[in-house]
mmCIF file of C-alpha atoms in Angstrom:
data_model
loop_
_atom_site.group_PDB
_atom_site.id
_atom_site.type_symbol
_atom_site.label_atom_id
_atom_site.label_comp_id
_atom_site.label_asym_id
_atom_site.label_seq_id
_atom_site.Cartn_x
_atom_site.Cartn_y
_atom_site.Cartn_z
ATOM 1 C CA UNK A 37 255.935 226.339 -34.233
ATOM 2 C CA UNK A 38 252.593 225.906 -36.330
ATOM 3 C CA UNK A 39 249.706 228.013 -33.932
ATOM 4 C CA UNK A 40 248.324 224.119 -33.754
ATOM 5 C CA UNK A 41 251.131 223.165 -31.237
ATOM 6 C CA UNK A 42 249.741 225.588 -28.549
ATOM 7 C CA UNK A 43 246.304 224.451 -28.603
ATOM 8 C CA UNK A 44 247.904 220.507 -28.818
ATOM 9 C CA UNK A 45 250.323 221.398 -26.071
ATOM 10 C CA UNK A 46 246.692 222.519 -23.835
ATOM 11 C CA UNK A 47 245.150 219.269 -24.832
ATOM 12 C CA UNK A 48 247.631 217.821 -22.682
ATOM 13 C CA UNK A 49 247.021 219.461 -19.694
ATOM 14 C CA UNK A 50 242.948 218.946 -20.284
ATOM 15 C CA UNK A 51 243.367 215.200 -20.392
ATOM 16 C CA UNK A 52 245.340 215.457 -16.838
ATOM 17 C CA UNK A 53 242.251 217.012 -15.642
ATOM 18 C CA UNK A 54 239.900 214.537 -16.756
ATOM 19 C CA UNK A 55 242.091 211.636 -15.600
ATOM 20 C CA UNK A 56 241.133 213.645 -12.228
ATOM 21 C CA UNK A 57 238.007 213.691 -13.020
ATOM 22 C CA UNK A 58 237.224 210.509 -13.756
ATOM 23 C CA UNK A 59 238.932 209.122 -10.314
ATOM 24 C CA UNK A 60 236.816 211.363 -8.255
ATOM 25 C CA UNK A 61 233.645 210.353 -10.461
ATOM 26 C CA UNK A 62 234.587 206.678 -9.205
ATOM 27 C CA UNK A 63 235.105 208.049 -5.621
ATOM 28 C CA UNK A 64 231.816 209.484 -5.688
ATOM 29 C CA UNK A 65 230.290 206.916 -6.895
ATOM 30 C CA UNK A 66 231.697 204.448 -4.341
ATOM 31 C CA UNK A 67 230.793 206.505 -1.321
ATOM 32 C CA UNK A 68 227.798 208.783 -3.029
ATOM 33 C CA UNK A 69 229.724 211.759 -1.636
ATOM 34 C CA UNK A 70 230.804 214.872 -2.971
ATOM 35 C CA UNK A 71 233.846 216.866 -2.436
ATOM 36 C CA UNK A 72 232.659 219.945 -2.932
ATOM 37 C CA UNK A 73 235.603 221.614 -3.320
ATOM 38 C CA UNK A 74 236.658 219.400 -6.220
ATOM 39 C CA UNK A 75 234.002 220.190 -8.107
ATOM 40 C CA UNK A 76 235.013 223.824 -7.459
ATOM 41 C CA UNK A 77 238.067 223.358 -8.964
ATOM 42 C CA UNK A 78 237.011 221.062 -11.549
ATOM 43 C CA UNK A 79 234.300 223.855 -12.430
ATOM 44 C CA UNK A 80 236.761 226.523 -12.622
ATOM 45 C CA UNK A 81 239.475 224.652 -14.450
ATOM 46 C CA UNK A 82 237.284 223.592 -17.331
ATOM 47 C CA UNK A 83 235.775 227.425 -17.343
ATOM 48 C CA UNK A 84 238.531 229.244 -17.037
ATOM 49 C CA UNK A 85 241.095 227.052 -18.846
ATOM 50 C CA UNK A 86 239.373 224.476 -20.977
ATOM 51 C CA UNK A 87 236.716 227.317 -22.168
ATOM 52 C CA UNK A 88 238.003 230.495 -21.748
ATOM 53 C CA UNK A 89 242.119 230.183 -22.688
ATOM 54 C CA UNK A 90 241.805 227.305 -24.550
ATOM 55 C CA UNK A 91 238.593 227.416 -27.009
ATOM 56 C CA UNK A 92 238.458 231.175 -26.664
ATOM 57 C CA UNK A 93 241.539 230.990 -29.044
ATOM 58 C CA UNK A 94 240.138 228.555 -30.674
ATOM 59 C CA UNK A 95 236.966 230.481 -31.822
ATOM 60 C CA UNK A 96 238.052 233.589 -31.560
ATOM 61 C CA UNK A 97 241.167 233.453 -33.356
ATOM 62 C CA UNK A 98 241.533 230.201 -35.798
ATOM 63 C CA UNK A 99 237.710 229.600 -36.158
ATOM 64 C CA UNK A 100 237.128 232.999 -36.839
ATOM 65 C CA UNK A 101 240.406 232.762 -39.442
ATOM 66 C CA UNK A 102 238.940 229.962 -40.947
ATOM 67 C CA UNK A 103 235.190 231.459 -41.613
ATOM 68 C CA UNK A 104 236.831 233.191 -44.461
ATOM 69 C CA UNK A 105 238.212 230.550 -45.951
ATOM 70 C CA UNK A 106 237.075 228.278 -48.760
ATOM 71 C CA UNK A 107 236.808 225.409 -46.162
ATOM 72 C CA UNK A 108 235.832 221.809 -47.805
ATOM 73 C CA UNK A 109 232.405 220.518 -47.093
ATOM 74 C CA UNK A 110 234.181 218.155 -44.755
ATOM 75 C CA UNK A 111 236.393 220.817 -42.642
ATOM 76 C CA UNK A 112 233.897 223.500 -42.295
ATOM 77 C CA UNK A 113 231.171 220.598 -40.995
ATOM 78 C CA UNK A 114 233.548 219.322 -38.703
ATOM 79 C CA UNK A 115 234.534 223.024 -37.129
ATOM 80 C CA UNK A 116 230.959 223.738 -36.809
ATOM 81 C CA UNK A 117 230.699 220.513 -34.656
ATOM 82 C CA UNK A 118 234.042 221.442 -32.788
ATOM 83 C CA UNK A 119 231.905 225.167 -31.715
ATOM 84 C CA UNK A 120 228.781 223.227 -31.118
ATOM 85 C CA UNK A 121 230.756 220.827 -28.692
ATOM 86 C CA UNK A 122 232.123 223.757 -26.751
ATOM 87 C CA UNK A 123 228.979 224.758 -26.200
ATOM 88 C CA UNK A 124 227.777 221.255 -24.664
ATOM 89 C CA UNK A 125 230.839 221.680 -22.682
ATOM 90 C CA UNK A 126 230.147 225.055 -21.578
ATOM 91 C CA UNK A 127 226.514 224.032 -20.441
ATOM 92 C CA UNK A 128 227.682 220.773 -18.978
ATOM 93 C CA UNK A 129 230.160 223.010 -16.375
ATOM 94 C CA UNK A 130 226.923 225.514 -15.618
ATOM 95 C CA UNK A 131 225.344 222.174 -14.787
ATOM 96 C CA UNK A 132 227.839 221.012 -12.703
ATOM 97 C CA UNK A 133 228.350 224.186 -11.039
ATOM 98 C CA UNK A 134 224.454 224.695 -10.114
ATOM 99 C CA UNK A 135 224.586 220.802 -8.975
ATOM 100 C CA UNK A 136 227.471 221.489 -6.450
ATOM 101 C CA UNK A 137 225.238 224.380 -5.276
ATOM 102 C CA UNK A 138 222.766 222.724 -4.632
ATOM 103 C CA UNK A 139 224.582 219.434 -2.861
ATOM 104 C CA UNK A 140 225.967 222.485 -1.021
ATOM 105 C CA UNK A 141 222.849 223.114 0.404
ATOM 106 C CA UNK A 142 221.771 219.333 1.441
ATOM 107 C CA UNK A 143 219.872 219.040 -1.882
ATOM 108 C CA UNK A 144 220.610 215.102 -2.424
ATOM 109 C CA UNK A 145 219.338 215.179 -6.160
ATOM 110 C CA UNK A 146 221.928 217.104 -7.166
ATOM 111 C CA UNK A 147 224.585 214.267 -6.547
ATOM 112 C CA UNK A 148 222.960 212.525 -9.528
ATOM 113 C CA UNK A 149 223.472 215.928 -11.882
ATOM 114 C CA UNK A 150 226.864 215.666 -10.636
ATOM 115 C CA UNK A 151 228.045 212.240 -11.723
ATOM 116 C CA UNK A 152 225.946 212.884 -15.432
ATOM 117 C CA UNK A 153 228.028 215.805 -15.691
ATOM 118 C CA UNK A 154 231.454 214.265 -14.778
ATOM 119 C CA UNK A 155 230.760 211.392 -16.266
ATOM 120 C CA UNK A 156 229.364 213.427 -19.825
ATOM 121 C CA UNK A 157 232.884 215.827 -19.716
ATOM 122 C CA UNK A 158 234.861 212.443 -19.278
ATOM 123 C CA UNK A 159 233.582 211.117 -22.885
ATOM 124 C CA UNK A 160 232.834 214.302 -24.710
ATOM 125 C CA UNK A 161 236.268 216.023 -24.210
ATOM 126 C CA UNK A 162 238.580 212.743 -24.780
ATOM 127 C CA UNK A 163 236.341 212.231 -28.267
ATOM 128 C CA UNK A 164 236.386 216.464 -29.179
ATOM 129 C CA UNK A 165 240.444 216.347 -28.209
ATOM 130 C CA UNK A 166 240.991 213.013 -30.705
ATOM 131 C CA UNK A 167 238.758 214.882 -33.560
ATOM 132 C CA UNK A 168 241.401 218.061 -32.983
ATOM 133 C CA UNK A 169 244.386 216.608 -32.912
ATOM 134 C CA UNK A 170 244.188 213.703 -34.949
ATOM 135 C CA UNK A 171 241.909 214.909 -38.096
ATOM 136 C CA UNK A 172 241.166 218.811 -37.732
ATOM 137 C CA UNK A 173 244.254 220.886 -36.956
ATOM 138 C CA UNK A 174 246.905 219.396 -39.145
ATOM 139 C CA UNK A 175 244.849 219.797 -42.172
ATOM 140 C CA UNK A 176 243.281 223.358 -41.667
ATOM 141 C CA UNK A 177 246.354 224.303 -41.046
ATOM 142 C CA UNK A 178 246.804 224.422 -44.477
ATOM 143 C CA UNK A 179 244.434 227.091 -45.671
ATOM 144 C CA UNK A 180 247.117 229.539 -44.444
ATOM 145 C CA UNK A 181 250.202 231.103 -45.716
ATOM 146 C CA UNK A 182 252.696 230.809 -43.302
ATOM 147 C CA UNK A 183 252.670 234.752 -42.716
ATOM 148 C CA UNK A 184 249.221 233.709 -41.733
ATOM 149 C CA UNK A 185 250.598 230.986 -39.326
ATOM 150 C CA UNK A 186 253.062 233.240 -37.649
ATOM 151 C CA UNK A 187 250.525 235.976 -37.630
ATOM 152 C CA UNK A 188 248.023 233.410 -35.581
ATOM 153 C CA UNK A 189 250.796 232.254 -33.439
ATOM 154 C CA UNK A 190 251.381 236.250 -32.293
ATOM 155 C CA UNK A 191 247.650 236.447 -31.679
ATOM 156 C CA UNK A 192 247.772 233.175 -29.501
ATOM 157 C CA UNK A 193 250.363 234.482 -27.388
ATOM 158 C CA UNK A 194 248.590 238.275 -27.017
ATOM 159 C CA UNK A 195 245.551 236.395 -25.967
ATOM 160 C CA UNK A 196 247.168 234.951 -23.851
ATOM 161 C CA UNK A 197 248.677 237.376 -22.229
ATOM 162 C CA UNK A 198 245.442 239.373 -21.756
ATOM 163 C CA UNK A 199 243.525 236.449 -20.042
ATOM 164 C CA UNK A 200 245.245 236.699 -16.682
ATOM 165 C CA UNK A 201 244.384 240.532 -16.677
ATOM 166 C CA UNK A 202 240.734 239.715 -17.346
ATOM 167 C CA UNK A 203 241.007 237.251 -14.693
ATOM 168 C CA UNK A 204 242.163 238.816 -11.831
ATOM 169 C CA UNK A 205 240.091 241.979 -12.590
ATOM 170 C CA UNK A 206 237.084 240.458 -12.567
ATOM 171 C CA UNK A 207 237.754 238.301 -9.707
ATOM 172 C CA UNK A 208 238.168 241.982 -8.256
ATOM 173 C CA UNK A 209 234.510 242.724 -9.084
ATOM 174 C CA UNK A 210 233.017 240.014 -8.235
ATOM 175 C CA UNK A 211 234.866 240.903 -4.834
ATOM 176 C CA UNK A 212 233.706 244.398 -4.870
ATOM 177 C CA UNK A 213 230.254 243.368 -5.416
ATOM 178 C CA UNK A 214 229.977 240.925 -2.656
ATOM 179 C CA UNK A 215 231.276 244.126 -0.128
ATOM 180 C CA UNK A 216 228.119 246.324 -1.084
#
């Protein structure tokens, strides 16, 4: 397996998510209420999976393989729009986070930060998927030897492995903190 077909393989399971989050954008806006804990989960899905699993091993492992390559014009503009769209999605989930907050606490402008922030996540990461798959992976996939491939693969599956550590410990602190 080329280290593409994990990150492909985690597209799929992002696109499930937005199919869920479009229907409850259309719920919301049909009833202008919020299900708060959806958004939790929503929230903590595209943080802890979308951003952290999947783009950390993105950036931190091929991105940062492919800075030292001699990239084309074309691939190393489109991977610096790839990092820049991580970060939109990375801001878009504070935003959505801060908006459930606030809905949390009767604030009724925060419903319409909400929907803008379902509704941006429901076009950007559909669009950022397509650019990945379809004209990104494949050919930068081919800057490496396939020592280099297998090499990735290994560091894909380490990664991996050390997310659920860092997630339950600092789910941990953040317990610990709340009990001083």
């Amino acid at each position: 397996m080329m280290p593409i077909g994990p990150l492909m393989i985690e597209h799929r399971l992002i696109e499930r998510m937005i199919n869920q989050v479009k229907q409850e954008l259309s719920k919301i806006e049909a009833t202008n209420r919020v299900d708060t804990s959806f958004i939790a989960a929503a929230a903590d899905f595209f943080r802890m999976y979308a951003d952290r699993c999947h783009h950390g091993k993105e950036e931190d492992i091929l991105f940062k393989e492919l800075a030292d390559k001699p990239l084309s014009l074309e691939h190393r503009a489109m991977m610096d729009e790839l990092i820049h769209e991580h970060v939109l999605a990375r801001e878009t989930v504070g935003k959505l986070t801060g908006a459930r907050e606030r809905y949390g606490r009767n604030d009724m402008d925060a419903l319409k930060d909400i929907t803008e922030s379902m509704s941006f996540l429901t076009r950007l990461y559909p669009a950022h998927i397509e650019k990945e798959d379809k004209r990104f992976f494949l050919p930068s996939m081919e800057y490496f030897s396939e020592q280099e491939k297998d090499e990735m693969l290994k560091a894909f599956w380490e990664f991996d492995r050390g997310l659920i550590h860092e997630v339950y410990r600092n789910k941990v602190i953040q317990l610990e903190q709340a009990q001083s």
